[in-house]
mmCIF file of C-alpha atoms and ligand atoms in Angstrom:
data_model
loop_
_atom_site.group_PDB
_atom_site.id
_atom_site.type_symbol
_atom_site.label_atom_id
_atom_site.label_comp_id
_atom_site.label_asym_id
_atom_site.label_seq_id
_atom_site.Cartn_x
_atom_site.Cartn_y
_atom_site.Cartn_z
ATOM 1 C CA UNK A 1 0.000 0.000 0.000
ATOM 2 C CA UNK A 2 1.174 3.564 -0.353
ATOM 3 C CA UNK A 3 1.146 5.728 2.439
ATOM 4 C CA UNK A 4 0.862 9.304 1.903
ATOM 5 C CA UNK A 5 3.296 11.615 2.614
ATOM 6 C CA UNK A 6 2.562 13.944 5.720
ATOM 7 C CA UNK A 7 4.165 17.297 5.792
ATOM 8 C CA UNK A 8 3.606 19.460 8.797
ATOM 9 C CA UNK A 9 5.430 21.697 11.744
ATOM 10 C CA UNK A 10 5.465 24.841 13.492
ATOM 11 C CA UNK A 11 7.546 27.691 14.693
ATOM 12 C CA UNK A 12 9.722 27.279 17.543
ATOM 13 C CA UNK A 13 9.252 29.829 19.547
ATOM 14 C CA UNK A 14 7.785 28.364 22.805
ATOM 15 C CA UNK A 15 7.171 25.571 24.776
ATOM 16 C CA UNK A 16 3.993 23.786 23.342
ATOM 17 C CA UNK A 17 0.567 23.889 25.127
ATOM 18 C CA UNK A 18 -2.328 21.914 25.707
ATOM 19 C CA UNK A 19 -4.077 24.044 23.059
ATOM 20 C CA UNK A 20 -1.457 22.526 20.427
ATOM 21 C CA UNK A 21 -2.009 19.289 22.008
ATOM 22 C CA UNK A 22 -5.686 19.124 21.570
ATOM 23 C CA UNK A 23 -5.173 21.181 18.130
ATOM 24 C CA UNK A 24 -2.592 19.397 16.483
ATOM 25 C CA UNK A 25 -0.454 17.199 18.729
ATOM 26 C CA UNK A 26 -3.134 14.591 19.293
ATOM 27 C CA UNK A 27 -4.507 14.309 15.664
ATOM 28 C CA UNK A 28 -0.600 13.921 14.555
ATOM 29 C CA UNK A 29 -0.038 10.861 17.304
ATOM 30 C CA UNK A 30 -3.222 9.252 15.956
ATOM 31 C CA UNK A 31 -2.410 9.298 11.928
ATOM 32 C CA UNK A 32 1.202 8.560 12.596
ATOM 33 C CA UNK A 33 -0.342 5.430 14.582
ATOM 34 C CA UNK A 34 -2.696 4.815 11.565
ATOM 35 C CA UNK A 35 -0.197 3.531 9.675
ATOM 36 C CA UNK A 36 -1.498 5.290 6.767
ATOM 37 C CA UNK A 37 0.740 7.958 6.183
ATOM 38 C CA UNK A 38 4.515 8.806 5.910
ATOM 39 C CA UNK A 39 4.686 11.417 8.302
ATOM 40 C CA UNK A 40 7.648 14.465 8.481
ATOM 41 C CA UNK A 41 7.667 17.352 11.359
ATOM 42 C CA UNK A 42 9.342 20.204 10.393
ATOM 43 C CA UNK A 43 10.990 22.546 13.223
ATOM 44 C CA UNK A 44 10.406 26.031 11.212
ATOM 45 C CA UNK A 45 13.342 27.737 12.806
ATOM 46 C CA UNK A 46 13.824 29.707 9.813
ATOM 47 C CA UNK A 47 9.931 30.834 9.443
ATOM 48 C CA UNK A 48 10.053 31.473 13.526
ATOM 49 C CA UNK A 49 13.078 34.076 12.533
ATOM 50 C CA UNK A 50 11.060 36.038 10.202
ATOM 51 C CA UNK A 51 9.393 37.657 13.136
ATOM 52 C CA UNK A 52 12.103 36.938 15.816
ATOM 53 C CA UNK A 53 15.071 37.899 13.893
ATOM 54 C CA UNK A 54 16.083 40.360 16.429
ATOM 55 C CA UNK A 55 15.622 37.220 18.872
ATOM 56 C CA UNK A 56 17.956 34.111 17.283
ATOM 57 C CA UNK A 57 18.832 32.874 20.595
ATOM 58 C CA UNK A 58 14.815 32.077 21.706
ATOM 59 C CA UNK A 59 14.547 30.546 18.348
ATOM 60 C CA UNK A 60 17.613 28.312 18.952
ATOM 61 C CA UNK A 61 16.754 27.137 22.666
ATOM 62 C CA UNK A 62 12.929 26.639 21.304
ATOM 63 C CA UNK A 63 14.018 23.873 19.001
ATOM 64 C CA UNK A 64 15.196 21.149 21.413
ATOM 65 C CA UNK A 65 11.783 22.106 23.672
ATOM 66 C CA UNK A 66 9.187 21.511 20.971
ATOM 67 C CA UNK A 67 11.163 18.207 20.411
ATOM 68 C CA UNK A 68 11.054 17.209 23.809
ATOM 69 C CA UNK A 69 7.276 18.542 23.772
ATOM 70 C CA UNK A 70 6.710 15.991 20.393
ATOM 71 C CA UNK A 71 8.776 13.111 22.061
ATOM 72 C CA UNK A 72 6.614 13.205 25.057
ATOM 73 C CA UNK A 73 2.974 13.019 23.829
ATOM 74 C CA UNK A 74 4.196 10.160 21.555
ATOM 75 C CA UNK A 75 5.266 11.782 18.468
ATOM 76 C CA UNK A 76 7.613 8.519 17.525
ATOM 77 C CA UNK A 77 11.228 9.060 15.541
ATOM 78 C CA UNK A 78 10.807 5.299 13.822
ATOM 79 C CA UNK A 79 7.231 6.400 12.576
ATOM 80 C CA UNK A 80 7.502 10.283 11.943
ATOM 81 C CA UNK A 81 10.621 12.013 10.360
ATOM 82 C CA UNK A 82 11.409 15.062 12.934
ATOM 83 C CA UNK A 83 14.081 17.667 11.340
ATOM 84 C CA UNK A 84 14.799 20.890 11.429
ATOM 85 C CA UNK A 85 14.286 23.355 8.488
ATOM 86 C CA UNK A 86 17.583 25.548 8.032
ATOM 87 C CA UNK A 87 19.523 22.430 7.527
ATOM 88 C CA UNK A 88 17.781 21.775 4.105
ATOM 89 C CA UNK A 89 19.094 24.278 2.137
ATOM 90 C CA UNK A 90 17.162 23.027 -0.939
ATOM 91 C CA UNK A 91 13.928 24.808 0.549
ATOM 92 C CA UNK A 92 15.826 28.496 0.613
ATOM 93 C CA UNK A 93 16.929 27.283 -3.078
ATOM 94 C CA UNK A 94 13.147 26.399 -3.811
ATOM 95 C CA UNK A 95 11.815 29.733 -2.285
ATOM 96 C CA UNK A 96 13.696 31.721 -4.680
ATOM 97 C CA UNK A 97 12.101 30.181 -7.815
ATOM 98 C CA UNK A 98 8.558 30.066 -6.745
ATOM 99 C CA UNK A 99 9.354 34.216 -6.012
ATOM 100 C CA UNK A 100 8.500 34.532 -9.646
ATOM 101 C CA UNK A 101 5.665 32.872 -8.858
ATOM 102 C CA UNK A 102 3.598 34.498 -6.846
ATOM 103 C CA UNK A 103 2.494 38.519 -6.636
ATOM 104 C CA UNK A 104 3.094 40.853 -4.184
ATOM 105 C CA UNK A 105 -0.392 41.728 -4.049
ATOM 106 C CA UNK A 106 -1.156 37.784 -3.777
ATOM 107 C CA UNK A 107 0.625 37.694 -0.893
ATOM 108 C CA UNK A 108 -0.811 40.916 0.622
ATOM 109 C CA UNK A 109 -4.129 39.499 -0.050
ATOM 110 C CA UNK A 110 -3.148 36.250 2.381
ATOM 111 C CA UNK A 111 -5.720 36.442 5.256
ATOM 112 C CA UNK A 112 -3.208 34.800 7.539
ATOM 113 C CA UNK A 113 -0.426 36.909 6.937
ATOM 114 C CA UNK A 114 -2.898 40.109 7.029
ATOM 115 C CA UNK A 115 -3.827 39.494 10.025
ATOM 116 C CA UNK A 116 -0.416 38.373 11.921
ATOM 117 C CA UNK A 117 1.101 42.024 10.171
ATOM 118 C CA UNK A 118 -1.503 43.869 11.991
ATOM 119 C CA UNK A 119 -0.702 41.943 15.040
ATOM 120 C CA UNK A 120 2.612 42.636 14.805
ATOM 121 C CA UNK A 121 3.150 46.381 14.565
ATOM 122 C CA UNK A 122 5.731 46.337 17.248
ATOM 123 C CA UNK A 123 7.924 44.195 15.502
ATOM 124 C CA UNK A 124 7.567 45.826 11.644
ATOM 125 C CA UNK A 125 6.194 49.033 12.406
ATOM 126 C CA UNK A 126 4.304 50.555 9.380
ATOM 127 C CA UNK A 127 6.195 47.894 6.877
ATOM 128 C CA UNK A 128 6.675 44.882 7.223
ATOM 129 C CA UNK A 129 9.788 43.180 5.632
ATOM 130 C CA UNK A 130 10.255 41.236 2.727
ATOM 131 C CA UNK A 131 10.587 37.814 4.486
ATOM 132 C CA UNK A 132 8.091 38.296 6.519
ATOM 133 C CA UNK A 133 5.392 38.807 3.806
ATOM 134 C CA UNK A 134 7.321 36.439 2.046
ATOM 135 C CA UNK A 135 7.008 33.232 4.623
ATOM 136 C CA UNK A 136 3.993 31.811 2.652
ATOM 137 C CA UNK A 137 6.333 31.047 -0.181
ATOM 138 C CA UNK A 138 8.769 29.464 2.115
ATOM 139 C CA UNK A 139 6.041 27.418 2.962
ATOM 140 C CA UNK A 140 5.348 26.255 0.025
ATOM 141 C CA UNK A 141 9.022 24.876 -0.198
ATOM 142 C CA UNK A 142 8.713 23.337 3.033
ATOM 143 C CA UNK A 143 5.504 21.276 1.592
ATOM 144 C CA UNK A 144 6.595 20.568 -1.991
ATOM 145 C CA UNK A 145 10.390 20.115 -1.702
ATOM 146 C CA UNK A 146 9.312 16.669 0.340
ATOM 147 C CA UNK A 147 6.772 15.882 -2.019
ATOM 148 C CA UNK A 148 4.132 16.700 0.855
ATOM 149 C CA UNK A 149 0.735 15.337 -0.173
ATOM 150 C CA UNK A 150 -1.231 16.086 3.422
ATOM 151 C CA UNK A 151 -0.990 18.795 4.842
ATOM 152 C CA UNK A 152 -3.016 18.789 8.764
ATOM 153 C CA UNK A 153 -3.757 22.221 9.835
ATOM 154 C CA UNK A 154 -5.841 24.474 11.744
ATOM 155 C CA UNK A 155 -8.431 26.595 10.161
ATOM 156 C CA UNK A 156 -5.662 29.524 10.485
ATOM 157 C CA UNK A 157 -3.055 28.204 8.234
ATOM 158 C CA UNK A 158 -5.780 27.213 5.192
ATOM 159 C CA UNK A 159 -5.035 30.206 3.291
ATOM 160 C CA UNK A 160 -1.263 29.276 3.234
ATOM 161 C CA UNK A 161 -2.146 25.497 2.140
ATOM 162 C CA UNK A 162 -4.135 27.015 -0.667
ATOM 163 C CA UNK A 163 -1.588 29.765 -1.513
ATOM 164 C CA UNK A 164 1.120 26.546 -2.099
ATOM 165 C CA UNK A 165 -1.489 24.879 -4.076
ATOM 166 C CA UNK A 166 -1.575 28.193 -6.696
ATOM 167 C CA UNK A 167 2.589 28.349 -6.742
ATOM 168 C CA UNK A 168 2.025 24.347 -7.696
ATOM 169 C CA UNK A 169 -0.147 24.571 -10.261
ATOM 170 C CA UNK A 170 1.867 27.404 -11.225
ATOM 171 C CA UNK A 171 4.985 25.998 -11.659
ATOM 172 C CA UNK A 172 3.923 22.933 -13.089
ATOM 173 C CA UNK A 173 2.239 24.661 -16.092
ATOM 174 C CA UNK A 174 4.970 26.750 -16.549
ATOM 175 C CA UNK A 175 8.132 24.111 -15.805
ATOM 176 C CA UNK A 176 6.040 20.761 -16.547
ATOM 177 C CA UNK A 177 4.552 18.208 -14.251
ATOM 178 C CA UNK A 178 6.824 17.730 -11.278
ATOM 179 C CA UNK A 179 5.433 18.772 -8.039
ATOM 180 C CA UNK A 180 2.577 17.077 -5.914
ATOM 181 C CA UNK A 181 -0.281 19.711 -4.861
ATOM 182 C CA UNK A 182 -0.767 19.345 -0.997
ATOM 183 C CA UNK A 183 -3.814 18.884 0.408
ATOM 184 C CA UNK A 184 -5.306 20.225 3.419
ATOM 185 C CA UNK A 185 -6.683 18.177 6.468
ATOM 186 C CA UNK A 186 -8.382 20.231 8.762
ATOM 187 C CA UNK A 187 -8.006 18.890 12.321
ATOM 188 C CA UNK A 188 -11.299 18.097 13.949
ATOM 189 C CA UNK A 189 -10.723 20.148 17.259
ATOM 190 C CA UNK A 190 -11.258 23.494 17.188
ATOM 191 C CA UNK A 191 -9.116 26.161 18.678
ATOM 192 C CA UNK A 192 -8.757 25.650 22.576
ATOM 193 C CA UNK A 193 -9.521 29.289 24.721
ATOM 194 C CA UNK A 194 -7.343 30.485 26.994
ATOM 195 C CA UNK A 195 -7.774 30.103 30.520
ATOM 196 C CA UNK A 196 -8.936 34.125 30.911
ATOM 197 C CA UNK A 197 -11.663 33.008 28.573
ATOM 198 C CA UNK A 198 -9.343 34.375 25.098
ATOM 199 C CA UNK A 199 -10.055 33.116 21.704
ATOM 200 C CA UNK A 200 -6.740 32.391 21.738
ATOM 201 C CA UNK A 201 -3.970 30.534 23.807
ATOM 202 C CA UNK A 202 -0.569 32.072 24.175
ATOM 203 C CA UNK A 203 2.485 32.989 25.942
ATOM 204 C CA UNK A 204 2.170 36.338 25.636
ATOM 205 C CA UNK A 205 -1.395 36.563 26.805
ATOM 206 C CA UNK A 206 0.116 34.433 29.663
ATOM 207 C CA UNK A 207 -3.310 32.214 29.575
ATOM 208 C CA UNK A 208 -1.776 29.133 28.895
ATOM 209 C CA UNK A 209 -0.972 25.507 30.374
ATOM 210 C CA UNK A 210 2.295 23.948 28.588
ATOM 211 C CA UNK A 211 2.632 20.207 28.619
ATOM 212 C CA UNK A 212 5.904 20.901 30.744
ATOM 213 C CA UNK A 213 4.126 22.637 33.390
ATOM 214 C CA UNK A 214 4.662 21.586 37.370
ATOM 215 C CA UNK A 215 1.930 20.280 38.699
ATOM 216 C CA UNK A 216 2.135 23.153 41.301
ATOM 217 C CA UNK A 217 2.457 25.203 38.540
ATOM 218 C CA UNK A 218 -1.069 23.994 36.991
ATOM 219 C CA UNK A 219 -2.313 24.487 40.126
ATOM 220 C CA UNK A 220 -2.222 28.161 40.180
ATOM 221 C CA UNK A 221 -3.005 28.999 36.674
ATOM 222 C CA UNK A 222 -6.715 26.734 36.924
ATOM 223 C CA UNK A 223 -6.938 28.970 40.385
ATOM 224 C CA UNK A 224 -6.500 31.966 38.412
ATOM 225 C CA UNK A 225 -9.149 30.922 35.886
ATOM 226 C CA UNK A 226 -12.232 32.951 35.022
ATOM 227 C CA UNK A 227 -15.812 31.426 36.201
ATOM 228 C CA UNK A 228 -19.384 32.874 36.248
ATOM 229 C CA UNK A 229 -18.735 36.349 37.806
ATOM 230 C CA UNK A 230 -21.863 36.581 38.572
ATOM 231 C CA UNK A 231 -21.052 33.661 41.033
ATOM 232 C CA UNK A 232 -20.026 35.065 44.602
ATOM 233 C CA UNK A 233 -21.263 32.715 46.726
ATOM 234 C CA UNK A 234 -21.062 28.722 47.189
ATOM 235 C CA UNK A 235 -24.850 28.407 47.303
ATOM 236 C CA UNK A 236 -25.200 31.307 44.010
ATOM 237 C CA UNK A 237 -26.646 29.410 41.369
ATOM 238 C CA UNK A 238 -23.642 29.137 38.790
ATOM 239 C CA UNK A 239 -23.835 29.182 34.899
ATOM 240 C CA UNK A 240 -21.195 26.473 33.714
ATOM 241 C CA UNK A 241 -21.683 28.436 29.781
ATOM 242 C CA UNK A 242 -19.833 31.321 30.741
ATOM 243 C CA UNK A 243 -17.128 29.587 33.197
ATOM 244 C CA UNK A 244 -13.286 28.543 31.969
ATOM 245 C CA UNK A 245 -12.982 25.605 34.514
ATOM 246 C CA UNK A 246 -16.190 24.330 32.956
ATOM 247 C CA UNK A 247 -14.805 24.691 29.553
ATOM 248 C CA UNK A 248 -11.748 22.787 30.872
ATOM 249 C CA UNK A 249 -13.301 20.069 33.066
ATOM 250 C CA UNK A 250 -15.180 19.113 29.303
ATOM 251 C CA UNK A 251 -11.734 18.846 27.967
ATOM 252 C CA UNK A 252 -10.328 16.767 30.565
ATOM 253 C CA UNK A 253 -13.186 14.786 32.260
ATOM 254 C CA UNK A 254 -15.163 11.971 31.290
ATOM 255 C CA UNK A 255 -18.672 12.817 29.848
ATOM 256 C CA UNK A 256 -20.325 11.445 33.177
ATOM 257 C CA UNK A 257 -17.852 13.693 35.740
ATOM 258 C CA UNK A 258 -18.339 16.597 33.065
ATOM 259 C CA UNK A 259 -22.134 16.606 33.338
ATOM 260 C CA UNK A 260 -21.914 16.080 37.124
ATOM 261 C CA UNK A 261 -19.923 19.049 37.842
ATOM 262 C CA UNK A 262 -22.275 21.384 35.648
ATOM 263 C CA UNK A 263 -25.434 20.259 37.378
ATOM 264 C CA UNK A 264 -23.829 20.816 40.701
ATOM 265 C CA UNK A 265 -22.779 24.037 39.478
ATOM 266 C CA UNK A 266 -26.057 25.231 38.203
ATOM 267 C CA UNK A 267 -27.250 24.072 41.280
ATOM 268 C CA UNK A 268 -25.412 25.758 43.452
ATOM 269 C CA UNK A 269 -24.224 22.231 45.326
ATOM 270 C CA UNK A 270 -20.095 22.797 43.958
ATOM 271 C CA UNK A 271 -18.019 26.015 45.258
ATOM 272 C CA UNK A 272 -15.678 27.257 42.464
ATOM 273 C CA UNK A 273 -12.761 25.986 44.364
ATOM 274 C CA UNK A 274 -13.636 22.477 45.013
ATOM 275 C CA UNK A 275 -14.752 22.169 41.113
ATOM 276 C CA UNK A 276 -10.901 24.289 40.331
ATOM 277 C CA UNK A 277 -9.003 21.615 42.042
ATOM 278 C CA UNK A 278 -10.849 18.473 40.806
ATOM 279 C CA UNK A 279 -9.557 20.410 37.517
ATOM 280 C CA UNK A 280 -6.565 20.572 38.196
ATOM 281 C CA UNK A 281 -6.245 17.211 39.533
ATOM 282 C CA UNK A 282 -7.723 15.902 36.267
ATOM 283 C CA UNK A 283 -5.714 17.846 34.295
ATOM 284 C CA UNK A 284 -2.097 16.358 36.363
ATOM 285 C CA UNK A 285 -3.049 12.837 35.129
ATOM 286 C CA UNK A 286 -3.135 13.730 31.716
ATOM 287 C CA UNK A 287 0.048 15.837 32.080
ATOM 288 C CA UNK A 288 1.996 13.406 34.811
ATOM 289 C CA UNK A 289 2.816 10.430 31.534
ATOM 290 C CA UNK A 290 3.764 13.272 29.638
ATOM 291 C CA UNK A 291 5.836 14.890 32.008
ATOM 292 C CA UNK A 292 7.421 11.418 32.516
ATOM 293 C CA UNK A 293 8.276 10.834 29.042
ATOM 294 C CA UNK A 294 9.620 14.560 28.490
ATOM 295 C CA UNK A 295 11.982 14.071 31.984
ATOM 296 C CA UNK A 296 13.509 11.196 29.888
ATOM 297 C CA UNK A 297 14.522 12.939 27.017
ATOM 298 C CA UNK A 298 15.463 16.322 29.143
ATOM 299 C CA UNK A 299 17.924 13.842 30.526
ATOM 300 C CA UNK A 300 19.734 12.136 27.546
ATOM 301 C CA UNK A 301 19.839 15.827 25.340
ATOM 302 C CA UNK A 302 21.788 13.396 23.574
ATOM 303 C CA UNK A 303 18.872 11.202 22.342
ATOM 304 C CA UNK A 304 16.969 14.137 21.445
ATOM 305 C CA UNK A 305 20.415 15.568 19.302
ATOM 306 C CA UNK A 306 20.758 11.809 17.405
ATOM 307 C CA UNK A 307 16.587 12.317 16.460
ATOM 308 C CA UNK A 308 17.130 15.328 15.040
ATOM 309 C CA UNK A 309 20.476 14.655 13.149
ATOM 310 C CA UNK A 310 19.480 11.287 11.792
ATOM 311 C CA UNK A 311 15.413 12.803 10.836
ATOM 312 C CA UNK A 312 17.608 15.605 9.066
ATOM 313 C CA UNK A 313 19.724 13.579 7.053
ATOM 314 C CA UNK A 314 17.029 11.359 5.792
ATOM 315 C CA UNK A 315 14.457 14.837 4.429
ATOM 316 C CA UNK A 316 17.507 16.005 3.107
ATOM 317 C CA UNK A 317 18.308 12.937 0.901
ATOM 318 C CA UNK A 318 14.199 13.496 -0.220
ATOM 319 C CA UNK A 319 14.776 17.391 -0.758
ATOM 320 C CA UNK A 320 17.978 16.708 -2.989
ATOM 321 C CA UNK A 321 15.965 13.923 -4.966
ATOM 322 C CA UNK A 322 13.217 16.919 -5.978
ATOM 323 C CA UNK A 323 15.266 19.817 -6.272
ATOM 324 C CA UNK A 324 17.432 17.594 -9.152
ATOM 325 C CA UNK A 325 13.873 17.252 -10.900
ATOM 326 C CA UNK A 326 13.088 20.623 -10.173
ATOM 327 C CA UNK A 327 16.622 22.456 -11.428
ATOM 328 C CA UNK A 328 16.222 20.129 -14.876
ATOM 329 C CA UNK A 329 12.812 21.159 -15.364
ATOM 330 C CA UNK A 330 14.080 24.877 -14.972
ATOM 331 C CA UNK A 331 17.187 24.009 -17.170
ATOM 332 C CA UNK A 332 18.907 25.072 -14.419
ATOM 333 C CA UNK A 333 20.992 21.778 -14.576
ATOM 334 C CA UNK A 334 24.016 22.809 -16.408
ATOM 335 C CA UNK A 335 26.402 20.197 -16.121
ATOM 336 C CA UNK A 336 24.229 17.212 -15.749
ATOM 337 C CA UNK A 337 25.136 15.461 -19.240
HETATM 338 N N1 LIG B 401 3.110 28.092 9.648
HETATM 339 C C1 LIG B 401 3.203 27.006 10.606
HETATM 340 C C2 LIG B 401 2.892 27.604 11.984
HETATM 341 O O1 LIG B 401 2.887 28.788 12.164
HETATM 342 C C3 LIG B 401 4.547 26.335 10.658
HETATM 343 C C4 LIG B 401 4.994 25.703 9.367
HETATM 344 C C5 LIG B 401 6.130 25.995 8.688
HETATM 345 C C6 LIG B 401 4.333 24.666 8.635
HETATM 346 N N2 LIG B 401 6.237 25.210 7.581
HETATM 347 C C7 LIG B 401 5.168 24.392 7.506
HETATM 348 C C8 LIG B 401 3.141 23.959 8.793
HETATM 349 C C9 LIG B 401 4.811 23.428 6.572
HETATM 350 C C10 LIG B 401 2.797 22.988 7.867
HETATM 351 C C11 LIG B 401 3.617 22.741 6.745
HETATM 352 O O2 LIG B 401 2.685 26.853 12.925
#
């Protein structure tokens, strides 16, 4: 049977979270375990620098955490290629040619990238730079110069999955038939809030749980976490809809304890604390295996280096195989006979 080539990874610029793990980390352990797919994990140091560039050192130390943070939910180095993207040179080569490939105003048009420039006025100002507008291109090379063919994502990065698909078609009617057009699978889970009750879970918003978190450490953020505020009292009748723990406990609980707490809520029966540190207690055991597995590799840095190296080597020897088809098909392959 063929499997089909899985091409996916993210930006190394923090420790991973239990938003990534229900978002992405989850869904990647459960098709690498499918046995359907050839999967590859790209550590997008290079995309991470185009808005830390000022910042190479928490780009570095970021790599060998989101590793670890792979390793330890189960991401497995004999199933899933992990490497890191500056050491294949043939996606900077590929970048360059799709750049006559796609518009500036394409790329300005790029919801994704539209919205992270406006985000990001402290780091670009009033113009953003040329990589920076540019990453969606790089992207495309980090999909197509491994022959990607699945592509899992979050709703956010859709408009760079079909932005790759345009350089593809592209190039091939240009150059001739010799790149696959990814496809994207969007994950099933939606975005996970933050525990202040944010769209969105992050470092800087400081509203987050990482998978290397203490359990002392989880302690405090779920007693930090925003309930009903209309709630004051034990015996106040509490609304579950508008509360973070109850958001969490649906996450973390089985359907029975979930459904339990919100009755007891609603019926006023379950202070906020007692129902914040069953949370938390629920939320250790799916953390302490984790934590287990991540102590092991934080131990033997080692390991984690001989991963890396050997997952490197081996999407190199794939990136070299395309970028020969690609450089002939450009007649960019002078001496080659
Ligand atoms: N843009 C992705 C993110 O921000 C990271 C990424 C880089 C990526 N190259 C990729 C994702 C290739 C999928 C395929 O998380």
């Amino acid at each position: 049977m063929n499997k089909k080539r899985i091409v996916t990874g993210d930006r190394p610029t923090g420790r991973l979270h239990i938003g990534h793990y229900f978002g992405s980390l989850k869904n990647r352990v459960a098709m690498q375990e499918s046995g359907e797919y050839e999967p590859y994990i790209l550590i997008a140091d290079v995309q991470a620098l185009t808005d830390n560039f000022n910042n190479p050192e928490k780009v570095r130390k970021n790599v060998r955490e989101v590793v670890m943070d792979y390793l330890s939910v189960g991401i497995d180095p004999a199933k899933t290629t992990i490497y890191i993207q500056s050491m294949i040179p043939e996606t900077a080569e590929l970048t360059v040619f799709y750049s006559n490939l796609v518009t500036i105003a394409r790329l300005e048009r790029n919801p994704t990238v539209k919205t992270e420039i406006a985000q990001k006025k402290e780091i670009f100002g009033e113009s953003v730079t040329y990589g920076f507008l540019g990453y969606p291109v790089s992207q495309a090379a980090d999909i197509t110069v491994l022959n990607g063919e699945i592509v899992p994502v979050g709703e956010d990065q859709l408009p760079l999955i079909e932005q790759c698909r345009e350089i593809v078609r592209k190039f091939n009617s240009i150059y001739g038939d010799i790149l696959i057009e990814p496809e994207a699978v969007l994950s099933k889970e939606k975005r996970i809030k933050g525990l202040d009750g944010n769209e969105k879970m992050g470092k800087s918003l400081g509203n987050a749980i990482y998978l290397s978190d203490t359990p002392e450490e989880v302690n405090k953020k779920v007693m930090n976490a925003v309930t009903d505020p209309n709630r004051i009292k034990k015996d106040d009748l509490g609304n579950p809809d508008i509360c973070m723990v109850s958001y969490y406990h649906k996450l973390f609980d089985n359907k029975e304890e979930y459904e339990n707490v919100c009755k007891e809520c609603r019926e006023g029966k379950r202070g906020c604390v007692a129902c914040k540190k069953q949370l938390a207690e629920n939320i250790n055991k799916t953390l302490e295996p984790i934590r287990q597995k991540r102590k092991y590799y934080e131990e033997r840095p080692e390991i984690v280096d001989k991963i890396l190296i050997e997952g490197t080597e081996k999407a190199r020897e794939e990136a070299r195989k395309t970028m020969k088809k690609v450089k002939k098909a450009m007649k960019l392959d002078y001496f080659e006979n």
